[in-house]
Amino acid sequence: MLHQSSQLDRLYHALADSGRRAMLDRLSRGPASVSELAAPLEMTLSAVVQHLKVLEESGLVRTEKVGRVRTCRVDSKALSLAERWINQRRKLWERRLDRLGDVLAALPDEDQAKDSKP
């Protein structure tokens, strides 16, 4: 569990930046070189490389260098981890809210309580 927690920390840290999310959006359409990723962004190539390092460390992106070109692609396994974590919390809260709804439904209706008072 501790290992999973540190993976989630890196994942959410990587997703916290809008530039990195923009890179992921672009990579969701297919592999791209670092320069292709940098083109629409208002940051230096050096900054893009630093952001890619964060994405790689989180497991969201894999890169491969062939010659002088570094190609990046999304690795969906890391997103699956985040999805499972979110779904576990969603199910927990749905159960809690269902129980709250049951408790509230069992309470006497205020209008009925007023009508039954002498």
C-alpha positions as MATLAB code, in Angstrom:
seq = 'MLHQSSQLDRLYHALADSGRRAMLDRLSRGPASVSELAAPLEMTLSAVVQHLKVLEESGLVRTEKVGRVRTCRVDSKALSLAERWINQRRKLWERRLDRLGDVLAALPDEDQAKDSKP';
ca = [
       0.000    0.000    0.000;
       2.861    2.371    0.787;
       4.345    1.841   -2.684;
       0.942    2.502   -4.255;
       0.609    5.678   -2.178;
       3.923    7.084   -3.450;
       2.917    6.184   -7.019;
      -0.358    8.075   -6.554;
       1.521   11.042   -5.081;
       3.778   11.224   -8.152;
       0.799   10.749  -10.465;
      -1.296   13.522   -8.953;
       1.744   15.796   -8.732;
       2.281   15.274  -12.458;
      -1.388   15.974  -13.227;
      -1.411   19.124  -11.083;
       0.299   21.231  -13.763;
      -1.700   22.545  -16.734;
       1.306   22.313  -19.063;
       1.799   18.653  -18.257;
      -1.934   18.016  -18.717;
      -1.707   19.715  -22.130;
       1.161   17.399  -23.055;
      -0.900   14.382  -21.979;
      -3.858   15.638  -24.017;
      -1.623   15.843  -27.065;
      -0.110   12.408  -26.421;
      -3.565   10.871  -26.037;
      -3.913   11.373  -29.812;
      -0.692    9.457  -30.469;
       3.083    9.554  -30.003;
       4.915   12.842  -30.487;
       8.451   14.140  -30.408;
       9.553   16.543  -27.694;
       9.629   19.412  -30.191;
       6.073   18.586  -31.332;
       4.942   18.685  -27.714;
       6.732   21.980  -27.129;
       5.373   23.758  -30.225;
       1.949   24.862  -28.878;
       3.190   25.547  -25.352;
       4.446   28.887  -24.135;
       7.588   27.504  -22.511;
      11.135   26.773  -23.488;
      12.234   23.404  -24.810;
      14.252   23.010  -21.611;
      11.088   23.501  -19.512;
       9.222   20.960  -21.645;
      12.000   18.424  -21.018;
      11.755   19.048  -17.263;
       7.968   18.554  -17.375;
       8.428   15.359  -19.375;
      10.783   14.079  -16.685;
       8.002   14.548  -14.103;
       5.539   12.751  -16.399;
       8.009    9.877  -16.886;
       8.682    9.572  -13.144;
       4.941    9.375  -12.523;
       4.630    6.569  -15.056;
       2.225    8.524  -17.260;
       4.637    8.892  -20.184;
       7.317    6.697  -21.728;
       9.987    8.098  -23.999;
      12.285    6.468  -26.489;
      15.262    8.060  -28.174;
      16.100    7.009  -31.717;
      18.984    8.974  -33.142;
      18.409   12.608  -32.227;
      14.625   12.328  -31.828;
      12.994   11.526  -28.494;
       9.471   10.169  -29.003;
       6.937   10.275  -26.179;
       3.807    8.172  -25.667;
       1.192    7.797  -22.930;
       1.384    4.763  -20.659;
      -2.207    4.126  -19.606;
      -1.290    1.815  -16.697;
      -0.642    4.803  -14.425;
      -4.031    6.280  -15.265;
      -5.645    2.955  -14.370;
      -4.152    3.225  -10.889;
      -5.665    6.695  -10.431;
      -8.995    5.505  -11.791;
      -9.105    2.594   -9.330;
      -8.247    4.914   -6.422;
     -10.970    7.387   -7.390;
     -13.556    4.647   -7.956;
     -12.852    3.127   -4.531;
     -13.534    6.480   -2.869;
     -16.612    7.103   -5.016;
     -18.098    3.723   -4.019;
     -17.352    4.391   -0.365;
     -19.137    7.749   -0.471;
     -22.052    6.331   -2.432;
     -22.569    3.688    0.290;
     -22.345    6.348    3.012;
     -24.815    8.614    1.235;
     -27.183    5.678    0.633;
     -27.118    4.912    4.374;
     -27.736    8.590    5.159;
     -30.669    8.569    2.743;
     -32.094    5.514    4.524;
     -31.769    7.245    7.907;
     -33.390   10.417    6.608;
     -36.198    8.464    4.946;
     -36.948    6.748    8.268;
     -37.385   10.069   10.094;
     -40.951   11.292   10.510;
     -42.025   13.881    7.956;
     -42.221   17.396    9.536;
     -45.551   18.149    7.830;
     -47.079   14.954    9.201;
     -45.718   15.705   12.677;
     -47.341   19.184   12.611;
     -50.682   17.773   11.408;
     -50.798   15.147   14.154;
     -50.218   17.645   16.988;
     -53.403   18.583   18.904;
];
